[in-house]
Coordinates of C-alpha atoms in Angstrom, one line a residue:
Chain A
M1444 CA -19.8 -55.0 -2.7
Y1445 CA -16.7 -52.5 -3.0
L1446 CA -16.0 -49.4 -2.0
G1447 CA -13.6 -47.1 -3.7
I1448 CA -11.9 -44.0 -2.3
D1449 CA -10.1 -41.4 -4.3
G1450 CA -8.0 -39.0 -2.4
G1451 CA -6.5 -36.8 -4.7
G1452 CA -4.5 -33.6 -4.2
T1453 CA -8.0 -31.3 -4.0
R1454 CA -11.1 -33.5 -3.7
L1455 CA -12.3 -36.7 -2.1
R1456 CA -14.3 -38.9 -4.1
L1457 CA -16.1 -42.3 -2.5
A1458 CA -17.7 -45.4 -5.0
L1459 CA -19.9 -48.2 -4.1
C1460 CA -19.6 -50.6 -6.8
D1461 CA -21.0 -54.1 -6.7
D1462 CA -19.4 -57.0 -7.7
H1463 CA -18.6 -56.4 -12.0
F1464 CA -17.7 -53.1 -10.7
S1465 CA -20.7 -51.2 -11.6
V1466 CA -21.1 -48.0 -9.3
I1467 CA -24.4 -48.3 -7.0
H1468 CA -23.7 -44.9 -5.5
Q1469 CA -21.3 -42.0 -5.3
R1470 CA -20.1 -38.9 -3.6
E1471 CA -17.5 -36.1 -3.7
Y1472 CA -16.4 -33.8 -1.1
G1473 CA -13.6 -31.4 -0.8
S1474 CA -9.8 -32.2 -0.4
A1475 CA -9.1 -34.7 2.3
N1476 CA -5.4 -33.8 2.4
P1477 CA -3.9 -33.6 5.8
S1478 CA -0.9 -31.7 4.5
S1479 CA -3.3 -28.9 3.4
I1480 CA -6.3 -29.2 5.9
G1481 CA -4.5 -30.5 8.9
K1482 CA -5.0 -34.0 10.4
E1483 CA -8.0 -33.9 12.6
A1484 CA -9.8 -32.1 9.9
A1485 CA -8.8 -34.4 7.1
R1486 CA -9.3 -37.5 10.1
S1487 CA -13.6 -36.0 10.3
L1488 CA -13.8 -35.7 7.3
I1489 CA -12.9 -39.2 6.0
Q1490 CA -14.6 -40.8 8.4
T1491 CA -17.6 -38.6 8.1
A1492 CA -18.0 -39.2 3.9
I1493 CA -17.5 -43.5 4.6
R1494 CA -20.3 -43.1 7.1
E1495 CA -22.5 -40.6 5.2
T1496 CA -21.9 -42.9 1.7
L1497 CA -23.2 -46.4 3.5
A1498 CA -26.0 -44.6 5.0
E1499 CA -27.0 -43.1 1.4
A1500 CA -26.9 -46.7 0.2
S1501 CA -28.3 -48.0 2.9
L1502 CA -25.3 -50.3 3.6
N1503 CA -24.0 -51.8 6.6
E1504 CA -19.8 -52.0 6.8
S1505 CA -20.6 -55.9 7.0
D1506 CA -22.1 -55.5 3.0
I1507 CA -18.4 -54.0 2.5
E1508 CA -16.2 -56.9 0.9
A1509 CA -13.0 -54.8 0.6
V1510 CA -12.5 -51.5 0.4
G1511 CA -9.5 -49.8 -2.1
V1512 CA -8.0 -46.3 -1.5
G1513 CA -5.5 -44.0 -3.3
I1514 CA -4.0 -41.2 -2.0
A1515 CA -1.7 -38.6 -3.1
G1516 CA 1.3 -37.5 -1.8
V1517 CA 2.9 -40.8 -1.2
S1518 CA 6.2 -39.7 -0.7
V1519 CA 5.1 -38.5 2.8
E1520 CA 6.1 -41.4 4.6
H1521 CA 3.1 -41.6 7.5
S1522 CA 0.8 -41.1 4.9
A1523 CA 0.1 -44.8 4.6
A1524 CA -0.2 -45.6 8.2
W1525 CA -1.8 -42.6 9.3
L1526 CA -5.2 -43.4 6.3
E1527 CA -5.5 -47.0 7.8
A1528 CA -6.0 -45.8 11.1
V1529 CA -8.5 -43.2 10.4
M1530 CA -10.3 -45.9 7.9
R1531 CA -9.9 -49.0 10.9
D1532 CA -11.9 -46.8 13.4
V1533 CA -15.2 -46.6 11.2
L1534 CA -14.3 -50.0 8.9
T1535 CA -13.0 -52.9 11.4
R1536 CA -13.8 -55.3 9.4
P1537 CA -12.9 -55.2 5.6
F1538 CA -10.0 -55.8 3.5
I1539 CA -8.3 -52.8 3.0
A1540 CA -5.8 -52.1 0.0
L1541 CA -4.0 -48.9 0.4
S1542 CA -2.5 -47.5 -2.6
S1543 CA -1.4 -43.7 -4.2
D1544 CA -3.7 -41.7 -6.6
V1545 CA -1.8 -42.4 -9.6
E1546 CA -2.1 -46.2 -9.4
I1547 CA -5.5 -46.5 -9.4
A1548 CA -6.1 -44.0 -11.5
L1549 CA -3.7 -46.1 -13.7
V1550 CA -5.7 -49.5 -12.7
G1551 CA -8.5 -48.1 -13.3
A1552 CA -8.4 -46.6 -17.0
H1553 CA -6.8 -49.7 -18.1
G1554 CA -8.2 -52.4 -16.4
Q1555 CA -5.3 -54.0 -15.5
R1556 CA -1.7 -52.3 -13.7
R1557 CA -0.5 -52.6 -16.9
G1558 CA 0.1 -49.7 -19.4
V1559 CA 1.1 -45.8 -19.4
L1560 CA -1.3 -43.3 -17.7
V1561 CA -0.6 -39.5 -18.9
L1562 CA -1.9 -36.9 -16.4
S1563 CA -2.7 -33.4 -16.7
G1564 CA -5.0 -31.7 -14.4
T1565 CA -3.6 -29.0 -12.2
G1566 CA 0.1 -30.7 -12.4
S1567 CA 1.0 -33.4 -14.5
A1568 CA 2.9 -36.6 -14.7
V1569 CA 3.3 -39.6 -16.6
Y1570 CA 3.1 -43.4 -14.6
A1571 CA 3.4 -46.6 -16.4
V1572 CA 3.8 -49.9 -15.2
N1573 CA 4.9 -53.3 -17.4
S1574 CA 3.7 -56.3 -18.0
A1575 CA 6.5 -57.5 -15.3
G1576 CA 4.8 -54.6 -12.6
Q1577 CA 7.5 -52.7 -12.8
A1578 CA 6.8 -48.8 -12.1
T1579 CA 8.2 -45.8 -13.1
M1580 CA 6.7 -41.9 -13.0
V1581 CA 8.3 -39.6 -14.9
G1582 CA 7.6 -35.9 -14.1
G1583 CA 4.8 -35.2 -10.6
W1584 CA 7.5 -33.0 -9.6
G1585 CA 5.3 -30.2 -9.0
Y1586 CA 4.3 -26.3 -10.1
L1587 CA 7.5 -25.1 -9.5
L1588 CA 9.9 -27.7 -10.9
G1589 CA 7.6 -28.1 -14.2
D1590 CA 4.1 -29.9 -14.3
E1591 CA 4.6 -29.1 -18.2
G1592 CA 1.3 -29.6 -20.1
S1593 CA -0.9 -29.0 -17.0
G1594 CA -3.9 -26.7 -16.4
Y1595 CA -1.1 -24.8 -14.5
W1596 CA 1.4 -24.7 -16.5
I1597 CA -0.4 -23.8 -20.0
G1598 CA -2.0 -21.1 -17.5
L1599 CA 1.5 -20.0 -16.3
Q1600 CA 2.3 -19.6 -20.5
A1601 CA -1.0 -17.3 -20.0
L1602 CA 0.4 -15.2 -17.8
R1603 CA 4.0 -14.4 -19.2
L1604 CA 3.2 -13.6 -22.4
F1605 CA 0.9 -11.0 -20.4
T1606 CA 3.7 -9.6 -18.2
R1607 CA 6.2 -9.9 -21.8
A1608 CA 3.3 -7.6 -23.0
A1609 CA 2.9 -5.5 -20.2
D1610 CA 6.7 -4.9 -19.7
G1611 CA 6.8 -4.0 -23.5
H1612 CA 8.9 -6.7 -24.3
P1613 CA 9.5 -7.3 -28.4
L1614 CA 7.0 -9.8 -29.0
S1615 CA 6.7 -12.1 -31.8
P1616 CA 4.4 -11.1 -35.0
Q1617 CA 2.1 -14.2 -33.2
E1618 CA 2.3 -12.9 -30.0
A1619 CA 1.6 -9.5 -31.3
Q1620 CA -1.5 -10.9 -33.0
S1621 CA -2.4 -12.6 -29.9
R1622 CA -5.2 -11.7 -27.8
L1623 CA -4.3 -13.6 -25.3
P1624 CA -3.3 -10.5 -22.6
Q1625 CA -6.0 -8.7 -23.3
R1626 CA -8.2 -11.8 -22.8
T1627 CA -6.6 -12.7 -19.4
A1628 CA -7.1 -8.8 -17.9
E1629 CA -10.7 -9.3 -18.7
Q1630 CA -11.1 -12.6 -17.3
L1631 CA -9.1 -11.9 -14.0
Q1632 CA -10.8 -8.1 -13.5
F1633 CA -7.4 -6.0 -13.9
N1634 CA -7.5 -2.5 -14.3
H1635 CA -3.6 -2.3 -14.1
P1636 CA -1.5 -5.3 -15.3
K1637 CA 0.6 -5.1 -11.9
E1638 CA -2.6 -6.6 -9.9
L1639 CA -1.6 -9.5 -11.3
I1640 CA 1.3 -9.4 -8.2
G1641 CA -1.4 -9.0 -5.4
W1642 CA -3.9 -11.8 -7.6
L1643 CA -1.2 -14.4 -8.0
Y1644 CA 0.9 -14.2 -4.3
G1645 CA -1.7 -12.7 -2.1
Q1646 CA -3.0 -16.5 -1.5
P1647 CA -0.5 -18.8 -2.1
M1648 CA -2.5 -21.9 -1.1
T1649 CA -4.9 -21.4 -3.6
A1650 CA -2.5 -19.8 -6.7
T1651 CA -1.6 -23.1 -8.4
A1652 CA -5.8 -24.0 -9.1
R1653 CA -6.7 -20.4 -10.0
V1654 CA -3.2 -20.3 -12.2
A1655 CA -4.9 -23.4 -13.8
G1656 CA -8.0 -21.7 -13.9
L1657 CA -6.8 -19.9 -16.8
A1658 CA -5.7 -23.0 -19.0
P1659 CA -9.7 -23.3 -20.6
L1660 CA -9.1 -19.4 -21.8
V1661 CA -6.3 -20.9 -23.8
L1662 CA -7.9 -23.6 -24.9
S1663 CA -10.6 -21.6 -26.2
E1664 CA -8.6 -19.3 -28.0
A1665 CA -6.5 -21.7 -29.6
E1666 CA -10.0 -23.3 -30.9
A1667 CA -10.7 -19.7 -32.7
G1668 CA -7.8 -19.5 -33.9
D1669 CA -5.2 -17.9 -32.1
M1670 CA -1.9 -19.1 -33.1
C1671 CA -0.1 -18.4 -30.1
A1672 CA -2.2 -19.8 -28.0
R1673 CA -2.1 -22.8 -30.0
A1674 CA 1.4 -23.0 -30.0
M1675 CA 1.5 -23.2 -25.8
L1676 CA -0.8 -25.9 -26.3
E1677 CA 1.2 -28.0 -29.1
D1678 CA 4.0 -27.4 -26.2
G1679 CA 2.8 -28.7 -23.8
A1680 CA 1.5 -32.1 -25.9
K1681 CA 5.4 -31.9 -26.9
Q1682 CA 6.5 -32.5 -23.3
L1683 CA 4.0 -34.6 -22.1
A1684 CA 4.3 -37.2 -25.1
E1685 CA 8.2 -36.7 -24.6
M1686 CA 7.4 -38.2 -20.8
A1687 CA 5.8 -41.3 -21.7
Q1688 CA 8.2 -42.5 -24.4
T1689 CA 10.6 -41.6 -21.7
A1690 CA 8.5 -44.0 -19.4
A1691 CA 7.8 -46.4 -21.7
A1692 CA 11.1 -46.5 -23.0
L1693 CA 12.2 -47.3 -19.2
L1694 CA 10.2 -50.2 -18.9
R1695 CA 11.6 -51.4 -21.9
E1696 CA 8.1 -52.3 -23.2
P1697 CA 7.5 -49.6 -26.2
D1698 CA 3.7 -51.1 -26.6
L1699 CA 2.3 -50.5 -23.9
P1700 CA -1.5 -49.5 -24.1
I1701 CA -1.7 -45.6 -23.3
A1702 CA -4.6 -43.7 -21.0
F1703 CA -5.4 -40.6 -20.1
A1704 CA -6.3 -38.6 -16.9
G1705 CA -6.9 -35.6 -15.2
G1706 CA -9.3 -32.7 -16.3
M1707 CA -7.1 -31.3 -19.2
L1708 CA -7.1 -34.5 -20.6
A1709 CA -10.8 -35.6 -20.1
G1710 CA -12.4 -34.8 -23.4
S1711 CA -11.5 -33.5 -27.1
N1712 CA -9.6 -30.3 -27.1
V1713 CA -6.2 -28.8 -28.9
L1714 CA -4.5 -30.0 -26.3
S1715 CA -5.5 -33.9 -26.2
R1716 CA -5.9 -34.4 -29.8
S1717 CA -2.0 -33.3 -30.3
L1718 CA -1.0 -35.9 -27.9
C1719 CA -2.8 -38.1 -29.6
E1720 CA -1.4 -37.2 -33.0
R1721 CA 2.1 -37.5 -31.4
L1722 CA 1.8 -40.2 -29.4
K1723 CA 0.3 -41.7 -32.9
L1724 CA -2.9 -43.5 -31.1
Q1725 CA -5.5 -44.5 -33.5
E1726 CA -8.4 -42.8 -31.8
F1727 CA -9.2 -41.0 -28.7
P1728 CA -8.5 -43.4 -25.5
V1729 CA -11.3 -43.8 -23.5
S1730 CA -10.9 -45.0 -19.8
K1731 CA -12.5 -48.2 -18.7
Y1732 CA -13.0 -46.9 -15.1
P1733 CA -12.0 -43.7 -12.7
P1734 CA -9.5 -43.8 -10.1
V1735 CA -12.8 -44.1 -7.5
V1736 CA -13.5 -47.5 -9.5
G1737 CA -10.0 -48.4 -9.9
A1738 CA -9.3 -47.8 -6.1
P1739 CA -11.3 -51.3 -5.3
Y1740 CA -9.8 -52.8 -8.6
W1741 CA -6.7 -54.3 -6.5
Q1742 CA -9.0 -56.8 -4.3
N1743 CA -9.1 -59.7 -6.9
N1744 CA -5.4 -59.3 -7.6
D1745 CA -3.0 -60.9 -6.7
W1746 CA -0.7 -57.5 -7.9
Q1747 CA 2.3 -57.0 -4.7
N1748 CA 3.8 -53.8 -6.2
G1749 CA 2.3 -50.5 -6.2
L1750 CA 0.6 -51.1 -2.8
L1751 CA 1.4 -49.6 0.5
R1752 CA -0.1 -51.8 2.8
T1753 CA -3.3 -54.9 2.6
T1754 CA -4.9 -55.4 6.3
K1755 CA -7.5 -57.7 7.0
S1756 CA -8.9 -57.2 10.3
Chain B
M612 CA 22.8 13.6 9.8
Y613 CA 21.0 11.7 7.3
L614 CA 19.5 8.4 8.2
G615 CA 18.6 5.9 5.3
I616 CA 16.5 3.0 5.7
D617 CA 16.4 0.2 3.0
G618 CA 13.6 -1.9 3.5
G619 CA 14.3 -5.0 1.5
G620 CA 12.4 -8.4 0.8
T621 CA 14.8 -10.5 2.9
R622 CA 16.5 -7.6 5.4
L623 CA 16.1 -4.5 6.9
R624 CA 19.2 -2.1 6.7
L625 CA 19.6 1.7 8.4
A626 CA 23.1 3.4 8.4
L627 CA 23.3 7.1 9.6
C628 CA 25.4 9.5 7.2
D629 CA 27.0 12.7 7.2
D630 CA 26.5 16.1 5.1
H631 CA 29.1 14.4 2.5
F632 CA 27.0 10.7 2.6
S633 CA 29.8 9.1 3.8
V634 CA 28.7 6.2 6.4
I635 CA 28.9 6.7 10.1
H636 CA 27.2 4.2 12.0
Q637 CA 25.6 1.1 10.1
R638 CA 23.2 -1.8 11.7
E639 CA 21.7 -4.9 9.7
Y640 CA 18.7 -6.8 10.7
G641 CA 16.3 -9.6 9.6
S642 CA 13.2 -9.3 7.3
A643 CA 11.0 -6.3 8.4
N644 CA 8.1 -6.7 5.4
P645 CA 4.8 -6.6 7.2
S646 CA 3.6 -9.4 4.3
S647 CA 6.1 -12.2 5.8
I648 CA 6.1 -11.3 9.9
G649 CA 2.9 -9.6 10.2
K650 CA 2.3 -5.6 10.7
E651 CA 2.8 -5.1 14.6
A652 CA 6.0 -7.2 14.3
A653 CA 7.1 -5.4 11.5
R654 CA 6.6 -1.8 13.6
S655 CA 8.4 -3.1 16.0
L656 CA 11.1 -4.1 14.6
I657 CA 11.7 -0.9 12.7
Q658 CA 11.0 1.3 15.8
T659 CA 13.4 -0.7 17.8
A660 CA 15.7 -0.9 15.1
I661 CA 15.8 2.9 14.3
R662 CA 16.1 3.6 18.3
E663 CA 19.3 1.2 18.5
T664 CA 21.1 2.7 15.4
L665 CA 20.9 6.4 17.2
A666 CA 21.7 5.5 20.7
E667 CA 24.7 3.5 19.2
A668 CA 26.0 6.5 17.6
S669 CA 25.3 8.4 20.7
L670 CA 22.7 10.9 18.5
N671 CA 18.8 11.8 19.0
E672 CA 16.3 12.6 16.9
S673 CA 17.2 16.4 16.7
D674 CA 20.5 15.5 15.1
I675 CA 18.6 14.1 12.0
E676 CA 18.0 16.4 9.1
A677 CA 16.3 13.7 6.8
V678 CA 15.5 9.8 6.5
G679 CA 15.3 8.4 3.4
V680 CA 13.5 5.2 3.0
G681 CA 13.0 2.7 0.2
I682 CA 10.6 -0.4 0.7
A683 CA 10.1 -3.3 -1.0
G684 CA 6.4 -4.3 -2.4
V685 CA 5.1 -0.6 -3.1
S686 CA 2.1 -2.3 -4.9
V687 CA 0.8 -2.9 -2.1
E688 CA -1.0 0.4 -1.4
H689 CA -1.3 0.6 2.2
S690 CA 2.6 0.4 2.0
A691 CA 3.5 3.9 2.0
A692 CA 1.1 5.4 4.9
W693 CA 1.9 2.6 7.2
L694 CA 5.3 3.1 7.3
E695 CA 5.2 6.5 7.9
A696 CA 3.2 6.5 10.3
V697 CA 5.7 3.8 11.9
M698 CA 8.3 6.1 11.7
R699 CA 6.5 9.4 12.8
D700 CA 6.3 7.6 16.2
V701 CA 9.7 7.9 16.8
L702 CA 11.0 10.2 14.4
T703 CA 8.9 12.9 15.1
R704 CA 10.6 15.9 13.2
P705 CA 12.7 15.2 10.2
F706 CA 12.0 15.4 7.3
I707 CA 10.8 11.9 5.7
A708 CA 11.1 10.8 2.2
L709 CA 9.4 6.8 0.9
S710 CA 10.2 5.6 -1.8
S711 CA 10.4 2.0 -2.8
D712 CA 13.6 -0.4 -2.8
V713 CA 14.6 0.0 -6.5
E714 CA 14.4 3.7 -6.5
I715 CA 17.5 3.9 -4.1
A716 CA 19.0 1.0 -5.2
L717 CA 19.2 3.3 -8.5
V718 CA 19.7 6.1 -6.8
G719 CA 22.4 4.8 -5.0
A720 CA 23.8 3.2 -7.4
H721 CA 24.5 5.7 -9.7
G722 CA 24.9 8.7 -7.5
Q723 CA 21.9 10.3 -9.4
R724 CA 18.0 9.4 -10.5
R725 CA 19.1 8.5 -14.0
G726 CA 20.8 4.8 -15.4
V727 CA 19.8 1.4 -15.4
L728 CA 19.9 -0.8 -12.9
V729 CA 19.6 -4.4 -13.4
L730 CA 18.9 -6.5 -10.1
S731 CA 19.7 -10.0 -9.9
G732 CA 19.3 -11.5 -6.0
T733 CA 16.6 -14.0 -5.2
G734 CA 14.4 -12.6 -7.7
S735 CA 15.3 -10.3 -10.9
A736 CA 14.3 -6.6 -12.2
V737 CA 15.4 -4.0 -14.8
Y738 CA 14.6 -0.7 -13.1
A739 CA 15.7 2.3 -15.1
V740 CA 15.1 6.1 -15.5
N741 CA 15.9 8.5 -18.6
S742 CA 17.0 12.4 -18.0
A743 CA 13.2 12.9 -18.0
G744 CA 12.6 11.3 -14.7
Q745 CA 10.2 9.0 -16.6
A746 CA 10.8 5.3 -15.2
T747 CA 9.9 2.0 -16.2
M748 CA 10.2 -1.4 -14.4
V749 CA 10.8 -4.8 -16.9
G750 CA 10.4 -7.9 -15.1
G751 CA 9.7 -7.6 -11.0
W752 CA 7.0 -10.3 -11.6
G753 CA 8.4 -12.3 -8.7
Y754 CA 9.4 -16.5 -8.9
L755 CA 6.5 -17.9 -10.5
L756 CA 6.3 -15.8 -13.6
G757 CA 10.3 -15.9 -14.4
D758 CA 12.6 -13.6 -11.8
E759 CA 15.0 -14.9 -15.4
G760 CA 18.9 -14.7 -14.1
S761 CA 18.2 -14.2 -10.5
G762 CA 19.8 -17.0 -8.3
Y763 CA 16.1 -18.5 -7.7
W764 CA 15.9 -18.9 -11.2
I765 CA 19.5 -20.2 -11.6
G766 CA 19.2 -22.4 -8.7
L767 CA 15.6 -23.8 -10.3
Q768 CA 17.6 -24.7 -13.4
A769 CA 20.0 -26.7 -11.2
L770 CA 17.1 -28.9 -9.8
R771 CA 15.0 -29.2 -13.2
L772 CA 18.3 -31.0 -14.1
F773 CA 18.5 -32.8 -11.4
T774 CA 14.4 -33.8 -11.8
R775 CA 15.1 -34.9 -15.4
A776 CA 18.4 -36.6 -14.8
A777 CA 16.3 -38.5 -11.9
D778 CA 13.5 -39.2 -14.2
G779 CA 15.6 -41.0 -16.9
H780 CA 14.9 -38.2 -19.4
P781 CA 17.4 -38.5 -22.3
L782 CA 19.7 -36.0 -21.6
S783 CA 22.3 -33.9 -24.2
P784 CA 25.9 -34.8 -24.0
Q785 CA 26.6 -31.9 -22.0
E786 CA 23.7 -32.3 -19.5
A787 CA 24.7 -36.2 -19.1
Q788 CA 28.8 -34.8 -18.8
S789 CA 27.3 -32.5 -15.8
R790 CA 28.5 -33.2 -12.2
L791 CA 25.8 -30.8 -10.9
P792 CA 22.9 -33.2 -10.4
Q793 CA 25.4 -35.1 -8.3
R794 CA 26.5 -32.0 -6.5
T795 CA 23.0 -30.8 -6.4
A796 CA 21.8 -33.9 -4.2
E797 CA 25.3 -33.8 -1.8
Q798 CA 24.8 -30.3 -0.7
L799 CA 21.3 -30.8 -0.2
Q800 CA 22.0 -34.2 1.7
F801 CA 19.5 -36.6 -0.8
N802 CA 19.5 -40.2 -0.1
H803 CA 16.5 -40.4 -2.9
P804 CA 15.5 -38.3 -5.4
K805 CA 12.0 -38.1 -4.0
E806 CA 13.5 -36.2 -0.9
L807 CA 13.6 -32.9 -3.1
I808 CA 9.3 -32.7 -3.5
G809 CA 9.3 -32.4 0.4
W810 CA 12.4 -30.1 0.7
L811 CA 10.9 -28.0 -1.7
Y812 CA 7.4 -27.3 -1.0
G813 CA 7.6 -28.7 3.0
Q814 CA 8.5 -25.1 4.1
P815 CA 6.8 -22.8 0.8
M816 CA 7.7 -19.4 3.2
T817 CA 11.6 -20.0 2.7
A818 CA 11.6 -22.0 -0.5
T819 CA 12.6 -19.1 -2.7
A820 CA 15.8 -18.2 -0.4
R821 CA 16.5 -22.3 -0.2
V822 CA 16.3 -22.8 -4.0
A823 CA 18.8 -19.5 -4.6
G824 CA 21.1 -21.2 -1.9
L825 CA 22.0 -23.0 -5.1
A826 CA 23.0 -20.5 -7.0
P827 CA 26.5 -20.8 -5.9
L828 CA 27.1 -23.9 -6.6
V829 CA 26.1 -23.5 -10.1
L830 CA 28.1 -20.5 -10.3
S831 CA 31.0 -22.5 -8.9
E832 CA 30.9 -25.2 -11.7
A833 CA 30.6 -23.5 -14.3
E834 CA 34.1 -21.7 -13.3
A835 CA 35.3 -25.2 -12.7
G836 CA 34.6 -25.6 -16.5
D837 CA 31.2 -27.7 -16.4
M838 CA 29.7 -26.7 -19.6
C839 CA 25.7 -27.2 -18.3
A840 CA 26.1 -24.9 -15.8
R841 CA 28.1 -22.3 -17.7
A842 CA 25.1 -22.7 -20.4
M843 CA 22.4 -22.0 -17.8
L844 CA 24.4 -18.8 -16.5
E845 CA 24.8 -17.6 -20.6
D846 CA 21.4 -18.4 -21.0
G847 CA 20.5 -16.4 -17.9
A848 CA 22.6 -13.5 -18.3
K849 CA 21.0 -13.1 -22.0
Q850 CA 17.6 -12.3 -20.3
L851 CA 18.8 -9.9 -17.7
A852 CA 20.6 -8.0 -20.8
E853 CA 17.4 -8.4 -23.1
M854 CA 15.2 -6.9 -19.7
A855 CA 17.7 -3.7 -19.9
Q856 CA 18.1 -3.3 -23.5
T857 CA 14.2 -3.8 -23.3
A858 CA 13.5 -0.7 -20.4
A859 CA 16.6 1.5 -22.6
A860 CA 14.6 1.8 -25.4
L861 CA 10.8 2.2 -23.8
L862 CA 12.4 5.1 -22.2
R863 CA 14.5 6.2 -25.5
E864 CA 17.5 6.8 -24.0
P865 CA 19.7 4.2 -25.4
D866 CA 23.5 5.4 -23.5
L867 CA 21.7 5.4 -20.1
P868 CA 24.4 4.5 -17.7
I869 CA 24.4 1.0 -16.4
A870 CA 24.5 -0.5 -12.7
F871 CA 23.8 -3.7 -11.1
A872 CA 22.5 -4.7 -7.6
G873 CA 21.4 -8.0 -5.6
G874 CA 23.8 -10.6 -4.6
M875 CA 24.6 -12.1 -7.5
L876 CA 26.0 -9.3 -9.4
A877 CA 27.9 -7.8 -6.6
G878 CA 30.8 -9.2 -7.9
S879 CA 33.2 -10.6 -10.9
N880 CA 31.5 -14.0 -11.6
V881 CA 30.4 -16.6 -14.8
L882 CA 26.6 -15.0 -14.8
S883 CA 28.0 -11.1 -14.2
R884 CA 30.7 -11.1 -16.3
S885 CA 29.1 -12.5 -19.7
L886 CA 26.3 -9.5 -18.8
C887 CA 29.1 -7.0 -19.4
E888 CA 30.1 -8.4 -22.8
R889 CA 26.6 -8.6 -23.6
L890 CA 25.4 -5.1 -22.7
K891 CA 29.3 -3.9 -24.1
L892 CA 30.8 -2.7 -20.9
Q893 CA 34.0 -1.0 -21.0
E894 CA 34.6 -2.1 -17.3
F895 CA 32.8 -3.9 -14.1
P896 CA 30.3 -1.2 -12.9
V897 CA 31.0 -0.5 -9.8
S898 CA 27.8 1.2 -7.6
K899 CA 28.9 4.7 -5.9
Y900 CA 26.8 3.9 -3.1
P901 CA 24.6 1.1 -1.4
P902 CA 20.8 1.3 -1.6
V903 CA 20.5 2.3 2.1
V904 CA 23.0 5.2 1.5
G905 CA 20.6 5.7 -2.1
A906 CA 17.7 6.5 0.3
P907 CA 18.5 10.1 2.4
Y908 CA 20.1 10.9 -1.2
W909 CA 16.1 11.9 -2.2
Q910 CA 16.5 14.7 0.5
N911 CA 18.8 17.4 -0.9
N912 CA 17.3 16.8 -4.5
D913 CA 13.9 18.4 -6.1
W914 CA 13.1 15.0 -7.6
Q915 CA 9.2 14.3 -7.5
N916 CA 9.0 11.2 -9.4
G917 CA 9.8 8.0 -8.2
L918 CA 8.9 9.6 -4.2
L919 CA 5.5 7.8 -3.0
R920 CA 5.9 10.5 -0.4
T921 CA 7.6 13.3 1.6
T922 CA 6.9 14.5 5.1
K923 CA 7.7 17.3 7.4
S924 CA 6.5 17.4 10.9

């Protein structure tokens, strides 16, 4: 039996899998990111989550052969050692493999540590690994520096059209015909455009999620024929495709298989279809496993790259 | 004798002026913005600043005929009433006129409440008032939504080139020849590009100021002949010029005089010269008074618009 832990930026997911990587039991919690909720709260949440997941499945620590963990923010140096210590408190015996959230997503999606992962959720990035195990990341610099094609970026395009319309800027015919500014004001329940400032900057910690919350509106307006919404999504897909092509070119392996991850690419929509077209995919890529199942996948492979550390008790 | 108070986003300035608006005494403090430092700290700083400024000039409250105050963030409803109460504690008798930071900057720059003010400091905006006293603001939506042509926006362009270079994105010949990515890494003392993430997101409260701190590098590289830095500044100037033209068009008064404000337009540089050219200005616009002197200007005019409130004891 394996335990997978997916510590993304906004959610903590745990899954117990059998030896064939079928999920036996699964749980989801809020963010366990120590940068947002503090180290003590993160420690407590992770340990509780592990105990609860095992208890609900009527399992003991000794039933778990290996644990795989993927965590966001691997550039933060302390993360791996700290997380290992947190886990060792409640899981003294199993083999533990620590990796990043993009690594487990790629491994899960492809069922192997080779391929391209185009990720668009609240943020965006392309992560890729070639046959020699060399990895590269394109994008992933966060919301201030781009996150092109992400839910945040798409929501921001809607807000920028909203502010340009409110300012009385000259608009293109396409922009002038768009219902997006009006629909944005309705969704956010603004009586006056300037209310946007308080809405956006008033609670900075949740601003990216709230902006990304406008992306479904852009998707539905595009489906309904709004050419301006469609142009925003085409632009986002173009930039994601360029990131994927850059990653494959850097790894000198143009035929790497491509997978999608993140809420914006989870199903067929204007963004994901445009991306498929630009990447010349014959069909919509379906992931083999979710990231949380990709996490324990490490234990039966001898991939060395991509691991932050492995420990045996 | 008049007292002017300029409560911008990052600094509190006070100036005592005689009846001809010559500055007799001047003081500068850090931010008095209650949203950043808290209401109690802001109250204490503003009151101390008023007391110190008067004491240093050996003046009493009774020597002050009128006080003008311009404050940032007028969209925050409580600001005016709160600020008035704070000031009334230490200035019981003088006439007090409260306005916004852009109003006092426009009035100071033009020496009248008519004209266009193109503002580029950490952020950017265009504020304009026509002969009928009608006002309009274009831009000023803050760093997440644009602030085109501002110090923050210019610094961000440099960082985006830095990340694209670090990612191995295909660069244009102009971009590939630019020294900006290398000079950015040197200025920020990065050993690895990924250190940018901690630098940018680690202390969110000061991120905009730190990004804007890269703008002088872009200006100096542009002066030194870096075509990529020059293109960024040309783009910023183009967007500021469009904002100014939009404002004048909205007020149906195309011949409104134009003034500049903010650190990025304080002197002759690639950005400000390009802006002059685009706005067809015969010479570099020199402001009549700084904003802190524009503040008390209200007391001897019967402008009603643009004032948040006036009070007599």
